Coordinates of C-alpha atoms in Angstrom, one line a residue:
M1 CA 0.1 0.1 0.1
G2 CA 1.4 3.3 -1.4
K3 CA 1.5 6.3 1.1
N4 CA -1.0 8.9 -1.2
E5 CA -3.1 5.6 -1.3
T6 CA -3.1 5.1 3.2
L7 CA -3.6 8.6 3.7
E8 CA -6.7 8.3 1.3
T9 CA -8.0 5.3 2.9
R10 CA -7.0 5.7 6.9
D11 CA -8.5 7.5 9.5
G12 CA -6.7 10.5 11.2
F13 CA -7.1 13.6 13.8
N14 CA -9.4 16.6 12.0
S15 CA -7.4 19.1 14.0
K16 CA -4.0 19.7 14.9
L17 CA -5.8 20.8 18.5
G18 CA -7.6 17.3 18.5
F19 CA -4.2 15.6 18.1
V20 CA -2.5 18.0 20.8
L21 CA -4.9 16.9 23.0
A22 CA -5.4 12.9 22.9
C23 CA -1.0 12.9 23.0
I24 CA -1.7 15.1 26.0
G25 CA -4.6 12.6 27.5
S26 CA -2.1 9.2 26.6
A27 CA 0.5 11.5 28.9
V28 CA -1.4 12.5 31.5
G29 CA -1.8 9.4 34.3
M30 CA -1.5 8.0 36.9
G31 CA 2.3 8.7 37.3
N32 CA 1.5 12.4 37.0
I33 CA -1.3 11.9 40.4
W34 CA 0.2 9.1 42.4
L35 CA 3.4 9.5 41.8
F36 CA 4.7 12.9 41.3
P37 CA 3.5 14.8 44.1
Y38 CA 5.2 11.8 46.1
R39 CA 8.5 13.2 44.8
M40 CA 7.8 16.0 45.0
A41 CA 6.9 15.7 49.1
T42 CA 10.2 14.0 49.3
Y43 CA 12.9 16.3 47.8
G44 CA 10.7 19.2 47.5
G45 CA 11.1 21.7 44.7
S46 CA 15.1 20.9 44.3
F47 CA 12.8 17.8 42.3
L48 CA 11.1 19.9 40.2
L49 CA 14.4 21.9 38.9
V50 CA 15.7 18.2 38.0
Y51 CA 12.9 16.5 36.3
L52 CA 12.4 19.7 33.8
V53 CA 15.6 18.9 32.9
F54 CA 14.5 15.6 31.6
D55 CA 11.7 17.2 30.4
I56 CA 12.9 19.2 28.4
L57 CA 15.7 16.8 27.1
I58 CA 13.3 14.2 26.3
G59 CA 10.3 16.4 25.0
L60 CA 12.7 18.0 22.3
S61 CA 14.2 14.2 21.1
G62 CA 12.1 11.4 22.4
V63 CA 8.1 12.6 22.0
I64 CA 9.4 14.9 18.5
G65 CA 11.0 11.7 16.8
E66 CA 7.8 9.0 17.8
M67 CA 5.7 11.1 16.7
S68 CA 7.9 12.2 13.4
F69 CA 8.7 8.5 13.2
G70 CA 4.6 7.5 13.3
R71 CA 3.6 10.4 10.6
A72 CA 6.5 9.2 8.1
A73 CA 5.5 5.4 8.0
R74 CA 2.2 6.2 8.4
S75 CA 1.4 2.8 10.7
G76 CA 2.2 1.8 14.2
P77 CA 5.3 0.5 15.6
I78 CA 5.0 -2.7 13.2
G79 CA 5.0 -0.9 9.6
A80 CA 6.8 1.8 11.3
F81 CA 9.5 -0.7 12.1
G82 CA 9.1 -2.2 8.8
T83 CA 9.5 0.0 6.8
A84 CA 12.8 1.7 8.5
M85 CA 14.3 -2.0 7.6
A86 CA 13.5 -1.3 4.0
S87 CA 15.9 1.3 3.7
R88 CA 18.3 -1.0 4.1
G89 CA 17.0 -3.7 1.6
E90 CA 12.6 -3.9 1.1
H91 CA 14.3 -8.1 1.7
K92 CA 14.2 -6.9 5.8
R93 CA 11.0 -5.5 6.3
R94 CA 9.6 -8.0 7.7
T95 CA 12.7 -8.6 9.4
G96 CA 11.5 -4.8 10.9
E97 CA 7.7 -6.3 11.0
V98 CA 8.1 -8.8 13.6
I99 CA 11.3 -6.3 16.4
G100 CA 7.9 -3.7 15.7
A101 CA 4.9 -5.8 17.3
I102 CA 7.3 -6.2 20.8
P103 CA 6.3 -2.7 21.5
M104 CA 2.9 -3.7 20.2
L105 CA 2.5 -6.4 22.5
G106 CA 3.9 -4.2 25.3
A107 CA 1.2 -1.6 24.7
L108 CA -1.5 -4.4 24.6
M109 CA -0.1 -5.5 28.3
L110 CA 0.0 -2.8 29.1
A111 CA -3.2 -1.3 28.8
I112 CA -5.2 -4.8 30.1
G113 CA -2.6 -3.8 33.6
Y114 CA -3.8 -0.4 33.4
S115 CA -7.4 -1.3 33.0
V116 CA -7.6 -3.2 36.2
V117 CA -6.6 0.1 37.7
V118 CA -9.1 2.2 35.7
G119 CA -11.7 -0.4 36.8
W120 CA -10.9 0.9 40.9
I121 CA -11.4 4.0 39.8
F122 CA -14.3 3.7 37.9
K123 CA -16.0 1.9 41.4
Y124 CA -14.1 4.6 43.6
T125 CA -15.8 7.4 41.5
F126 CA -19.4 5.5 41.7
G127 CA -18.2 5.2 45.4
S128 CA -18.1 9.0 45.8
F129 CA -21.0 9.5 44.3
T130 CA -23.1 7.5 47.2
G131 CA -20.9 8.5 49.7
S132 CA -19.7 4.7 50.1
V133 CA -15.8 5.5 49.5
L134 CA -16.3 7.3 52.8
A135 CA -18.1 4.8 55.4
P136 CA -14.9 3.2 56.8
V137 CA -13.7 5.5 60.0
E138 CA -10.4 4.2 60.7
P139 CA -7.7 4.1 57.6
G140 CA -7.2 0.6 58.7
E141 CA -10.9 0.2 57.0
F142 CA -10.2 2.4 54.2
G143 CA -7.1 -0.5 53.1
A144 CA -9.3 -3.2 54.1
A145 CA -11.6 -2.0 51.7
F146 CA -9.0 -1.7 48.7
G147 CA -7.6 -4.5 49.8
Q148 CA -10.6 -6.6 49.0
M149 CA -11.6 -4.7 45.8
A150 CA -7.2 -5.1 45.0
S151 CA -7.6 -9.1 45.3
A152 CA -8.1 -12.0 42.5
F153 CA -11.8 -11.2 40.9
G154 CA -12.4 -8.3 43.0
N155 CA -13.7 -6.0 40.8
N156 CA -14.8 -7.7 37.8
L157 CA -17.8 -5.7 37.2
W158 CA -16.5 -2.4 37.2
L159 CA -13.3 -3.7 35.2
I160 CA -15.9 -4.8 32.7
I161 CA -17.6 -1.1 32.8
A162 CA -14.8 0.3 32.9
L163 CA -13.8 -1.7 28.8
A164 CA -17.0 -1.1 27.9
V165 CA -17.1 2.2 28.0
N166 CA -12.9 2.6 26.8
F167 CA -13.8 0.2 23.7
A168 CA -17.2 1.9 22.7
I169 CA -15.3 5.1 22.9
M170 CA -12.4 3.6 20.6
N171 CA -14.7 1.8 17.9
L172 CA -15.4 4.9 16.9
G173 CA -12.7 5.6 15.2
I174 CA -10.2 8.2 15.3
A175 CA -11.6 11.6 15.3
A176 CA -15.3 10.4 15.9
G177 CA -14.2 8.4 19.1
I178 CA -10.7 9.3 20.6
E179 CA -10.2 12.8 19.6
K180 CA -13.5 13.8 20.5
A181 CA -13.6 12.1 23.5
N182 CA -10.1 14.3 24.5
K183 CA -11.2 17.1 23.8
V184 CA -14.5 16.8 26.3
M185 CA -12.5 15.1 29.1
I186 CA -9.0 16.7 29.0
P187 CA -10.3 20.3 29.8
L188 CA -12.3 18.8 32.2
F189 CA -9.7 17.4 33.6
Y190 CA -7.3 20.3 33.8
I191 CA -10.5 22.6 35.1
M192 CA -11.5 20.6 38.4
F193 CA -7.9 19.9 39.0
I194 CA -7.7 24.0 39.0
G195 CA -10.5 24.1 41.4
L196 CA -9.2 21.4 43.6
A197 CA -5.9 22.7 43.7
I198 CA -7.9 27.0 44.5
Y199 CA -10.5 24.9 47.2
V200 CA -7.1 23.4 48.6
A201 CA -4.8 26.2 49.0
F202 CA -7.7 28.4 51.3
Q203 CA -8.2 25.0 53.3
P204 CA -6.2 26.5 57.2
G205 CA -2.4 25.1 56.5
A206 CA -2.4 24.5 53.4
G207 CA -0.1 26.9 52.6
A208 CA 3.0 25.7 54.8
G209 CA 3.0 22.6 52.1
C210 CA 2.6 24.8 49.3
K211 CA 6.2 26.5 50.7
W212 CA 7.4 22.5 51.0
M213 CA 6.7 22.0 47.0
F214 CA 8.8 25.0 45.7
T215 CA 11.9 25.3 48.9
I216 CA 15.0 24.8 46.8
R217 CA 17.4 21.6 49.3
P218 CA 20.6 22.1 48.3
E219 CA 21.5 18.6 50.7
A220 CA 18.6 16.6 47.8
F221 CA 21.1 17.2 45.1
K222 CA 23.6 15.1 46.6
D223 CA 21.5 12.0 46.7
P224 CA 21.7 9.7 43.3
M225 CA 18.5 8.6 43.5
M226 CA 16.6 12.1 43.2
Y227 CA 18.0 12.3 39.8
V228 CA 17.2 8.1 38.9
Y229 CA 13.4 9.2 39.9
A230 CA 13.4 12.3 38.0
L231 CA 14.8 10.9 35.0
G232 CA 12.0 7.8 35.4
Q233 CA 8.8 10.2 35.8
S234 CA 9.6 12.4 32.6
F235 CA 10.2 8.9 30.2
F236 CA 7.0 7.3 32.2
S237 CA 5.4 10.4 32.1
L238 CA 5.8 11.3 28.5
S239 CA 4.3 8.1 27.5
L240 CA 7.7 6.9 25.6
A241 CA 7.5 3.3 24.5
G242 CA 7.5 3.0 20.6
N243 CA 3.9 2.4 20.9
G244 CA 1.4 4.6 21.6
T245 CA 3.1 8.0 20.6
I246 CA 4.3 6.8 17.2
I247 CA 0.8 5.4 16.9
Y248 CA -0.8 8.7 17.4
G249 CA 1.7 10.3 14.7
S250 CA 0.4 8.0 12.4
Y251 CA -3.1 9.8 12.3
L252 CA -1.0 13.4 12.1
S253 CA -1.6 15.3 8.8
D254 CA 1.1 16.9 7.3
K255 CA 0.5 20.1 7.7
E256 CA 1.2 19.7 11.3
D257 CA 4.1 20.9 12.7
T258 CA 5.2 17.9 15.5
V259 CA 7.6 20.0 17.0
S260 CA 5.5 22.8 18.2
S261 CA 3.2 19.7 18.8
A262 CA 5.5 17.9 21.1
V263 CA 6.3 21.4 23.2
T264 CA 2.9 21.9 24.0
V265 CA 2.5 17.7 25.1
A266 CA 5.1 17.9 27.8
V267 CA 4.3 21.6 28.9
F268 CA 0.8 20.3 29.4
D269 CA 1.9 17.6 30.5
T270 CA 4.1 19.0 33.4
C271 CA 1.1 20.6 34.2
A272 CA -1.0 18.4 35.1
A273 CA 1.6 16.7 37.6
M274 CA 2.1 20.0 38.9
L275 CA -2.2 20.7 39.1
A276 CA -2.1 17.1 41.2
A277 CA 1.0 17.5 43.5
L278 CA -1.0 21.3 44.6
V279 CA -4.0 19.3 45.1
I280 CA -2.4 16.3 47.3
I281 CA 0.8 18.0 48.7
P282 CA -1.1 20.7 50.3
A283 CA -4.4 18.7 51.4
M284 CA -2.2 16.5 53.2
A285 CA -0.7 19.9 55.2
T286 CA -4.2 20.7 56.6
T287 CA -3.9 17.5 58.7
G288 CA 0.3 18.0 59.7
A289 CA 0.3 14.7 57.5
I290 CA 3.1 13.3 55.7
L291 CA 2.8 12.1 52.5
S292 CA 4.4 9.2 52.9
E293 CA 3.1 6.9 50.2
S294 CA 2.8 6.3 46.7
G295 CA 0.7 4.6 44.0
P296 CA -2.2 3.0 44.5
G297 CA -2.1 2.9 48.3
L298 CA -2.0 7.2 48.2
M299 CA -5.4 7.1 45.7
F300 CA -7.5 4.6 47.5
I301 CA -6.9 4.6 50.9
S302 CA -4.7 7.8 52.2
L303 CA -6.9 10.1 50.0
P304 CA -10.2 8.9 50.9
Y305 CA -9.2 9.0 54.5
L306 CA -7.9 13.1 53.9
F307 CA -10.9 13.8 52.5
K308 CA -13.4 12.3 54.8
S309 CA -11.8 14.7 57.2
M310 CA -12.1 18.0 55.1
P311 CA -14.9 20.1 54.8
G312 CA -17.6 19.2 51.7
G313 CA -15.2 16.2 51.8
Q314 CA -17.4 14.2 49.6
I315 CA -17.9 17.2 47.0
V316 CA -14.2 17.3 47.2
M317 CA -14.0 13.0 46.4
V318 CA -16.2 13.3 43.4
V319 CA -14.7 15.7 42.1
F320 CA -11.3 14.3 42.3
F321 CA -12.2 11.0 41.3
V322 CA -14.0 12.2 38.7
A323 CA -11.0 13.9 37.0
V324 CA -8.9 10.8 37.2
L325 CA -11.5 8.9 35.9
F326 CA -11.2 11.1 32.6
A327 CA -7.0 10.8 33.3
G328 CA -7.3 7.2 33.0
L329 CA -9.8 6.4 30.6
T330 CA -7.2 8.5 28.0
S331 CA -4.9 6.5 28.2
L332 CA -6.3 3.5 28.4
V333 CA -7.8 4.5 25.0
N334 CA -4.2 5.6 23.7
L335 CA -2.9 2.0 25.3
F336 CA -5.2 0.1 23.6
E337 CA -5.0 2.0 20.0
A338 CA -1.3 0.7 19.3
P339 CA -2.7 -3.2 18.8
I340 CA -6.2 -2.2 17.2
A341 CA -4.1 0.0 14.5
A342 CA -1.6 -3.4 14.1
L343 CA -5.1 -5.6 13.1
Q344 CA -6.6 -2.9 10.9
D345 CA -3.4 -2.0 8.8
H346 CA -1.2 -5.6 8.7
M347 CA -4.8 -8.3 9.0
H348 CA -6.8 -6.0 7.0
L349 CA -9.7 -6.2 9.5
S350 CA -12.2 -3.9 10.1
R351 CA -12.0 -1.3 13.1
L352 CA -15.7 -3.3 14.0
K353 CA -14.4 -6.3 14.4
S354 CA -10.3 -5.2 15.6
V355 CA -12.2 -3.7 18.3
A356 CA -14.2 -6.5 19.0
I357 CA -10.9 -9.0 19.6
V358 CA -8.3 -6.9 21.4
G359 CA -11.5 -5.7 23.8
G360 CA -12.0 -9.9 24.0
I361 CA -8.6 -10.1 25.3
G362 CA -8.2 -7.1 27.3
V363 CA -11.4 -8.6 29.6
V364 CA -10.7 -12.0 29.6
V365 CA -7.1 -10.9 30.7
S366 CA -7.7 -8.2 32.6
V367 CA -9.8 -10.1 35.1
C368 CA -7.7 -13.1 35.7
I369 CA -4.6 -11.3 36.2
Q370 CA -6.2 -8.7 39.1
G371 CA -4.5 -10.3 42.1
I372 CA -1.1 -9.9 40.1
V373 CA -1.7 -6.6 38.8
S374 CA 1.3 -5.3 40.6
P375 CA 4.1 -7.7 39.2
W376 CA 2.4 -7.4 35.7
M377 CA 2.8 -3.9 35.4
D378 CA 6.2 -4.2 36.9
F379 CA 7.4 -6.2 34.5
V380 CA 5.9 -4.2 31.3
S381 CA 7.3 -0.4 33.0
I382 CA 10.3 -2.1 33.6
Y383 CA 11.5 -4.4 30.7
V384 CA 9.2 -4.0 27.9
C385 CA 8.5 0.1 27.2
P386 CA 12.0 1.0 28.1
L387 CA 13.1 -2.0 25.4
G388 CA 10.2 -0.5 22.8
A389 CA 11.6 2.9 23.5
A390 CA 14.8 1.8 22.3
L391 CA 13.8 -0.1 19.4
A392 CA 12.4 2.6 18.2
G393 CA 15.3 5.0 18.6
I394 CA 17.0 2.6 17.1
M395 CA 14.8 2.2 13.9
F396 CA 14.7 5.9 13.5
A397 CA 18.1 7.3 13.8
W398 CA 19.9 4.5 14.0
V399 CA 18.2 2.1 10.7
W400 CA 16.9 4.5 8.7
G401 CA 19.2 7.6 9.3
K402 CA 19.9 11.5 9.7
Q403 CA 18.0 12.3 5.9
A404 CA 14.8 9.9 7.1
V405 CA 14.8 11.5 10.4
E406 CA 15.3 15.5 9.2
D407 CA 12.9 14.9 6.7
A408 CA 10.4 13.8 8.4
V409 CA 10.5 16.3 11.4
S410 CA 10.5 18.9 9.1
V411 CA 7.1 18.6 7.4
G412 CA 4.6 20.3 8.1
R413 CA 7.7 23.3 10.0
K414 CA 7.8 26.6 8.1
N415 CA 11.7 25.9 8.1
R416 CA 13.2 22.6 8.3
I417 CA 14.5 21.5 11.2
G418 CA 17.7 22.8 12.6
G419 CA 21.6 20.0 12.9
W420 CA 21.2 20.0 16.4
Y421 CA 17.8 17.8 16.6
Y422 CA 19.7 14.2 15.1
P423 CA 22.1 14.2 17.1
L424 CA 20.1 14.8 20.2
Y425 CA 17.6 12.3 19.2
K426 CA 20.4 9.8 18.4
Y427 CA 22.8 10.1 20.8
L428 CA 20.5 11.5 23.5
F429 CA 17.8 10.1 24.0
C430 CA 18.8 6.5 23.2
V431 CA 21.2 7.3 26.5
L432 CA 18.7 7.8 28.3
T433 CA 16.6 5.1 27.5
A434 CA 19.0 2.6 27.9
A435 CA 19.5 4.0 31.3
V436 CA 15.5 3.8 32.0
F437 CA 15.8 -0.1 31.2
I438 CA 19.4 0.0 33.0
L439 CA 18.5 1.5 36.5
G440 CA 15.1 0.3 36.6
A441 CA 16.1 -3.2 36.2
V442 CA 18.9 -3.2 38.9
N443 CA 16.3 -0.9 41.3
G444 CA 13.6 -3.0 40.4
G445 CA 11.6 0.5 38.2
I446 CA 12.2 3.7 38.9
G447 CA 9.2 5.4 37.4

């Protein structure tokens, strides 16, 4: 299939705004909400400075690269890797496609694990409206309630509901489904979190939390783990794994500039993380509590217990979990798109059949892994995601080469990309990706 034919028959985003919002939706997820505030609470403003440096470097290399790679190939990782290998000889295309299946399967595995989390969020969102989430009294009771839900087959109904909503959106396609959903959910996410941040800021004692967030602690710069955590936070938050950003890039018009799009995504992803921190850290400070945990324990145990003690706690809880639900759904849609697009592009199945097949696999596997979702997600995030990003970098920069990279990134720009970009992507991004993989394997995860 030629590129012109692909452009005519393949679905895509109707506008740059829709594309950017979808990419922001894929980037804004649980890492912004349940991990970034914990890092900020641990290291204060020192962490923020280091994180911003990595965000700039990775945003200006990896995000631009994956967007441009997908658009140039007009395909997800399987087709993109195949196209890159074919540039060294058509007989090598199949090898590239086989390698491209690694990040595609990584996206499917991550989506399946993430579905379990989104199922939890659905249950807590509903429970926020009914008040059942706030029914426990002691912290141990909140923990017991979450533990019961997060056990094997402990949340089947809400998990299936979450997947049904997700695949209903995806069945509508890129422009009519994913783009429209992100145009609604992402602006509402920011509006609700801004409202929460303002409300929390006026609570007694919140100022101490805000002050701590932006306090530069010189001694923190001596801790090597702060740099490790900042790198992991930036890498995973920007959704780089050789799959989701590539597949969204494949739907982008040649009229659009991937450089400005990548910068916008990185800026708004950071804003989402900062908003979460401005809600959670000051809220903890109002009770004198210390933010001592991250992950599901923070979101489903510590925060509900905290909100219960706040004035208007149930309303705060409703707004918080609805906003988090939007963040979870937009990320989940992105993760499932790579395997769905692979069936469409390479098996020539209809959108409906592709969604049905991936949806069936998603439902069965996610229901079965509820009791082991933590090690499942650890394996994918520590090994598969960095490997996928590294393979994308190698295929685009090292295999397809300098001319292809500069041509792809220059599409849609008034002026051709400068000579700074190729070495930044080829060397710095690949080195950082290797560091994420190695450090993650040694430390058992850094995201």
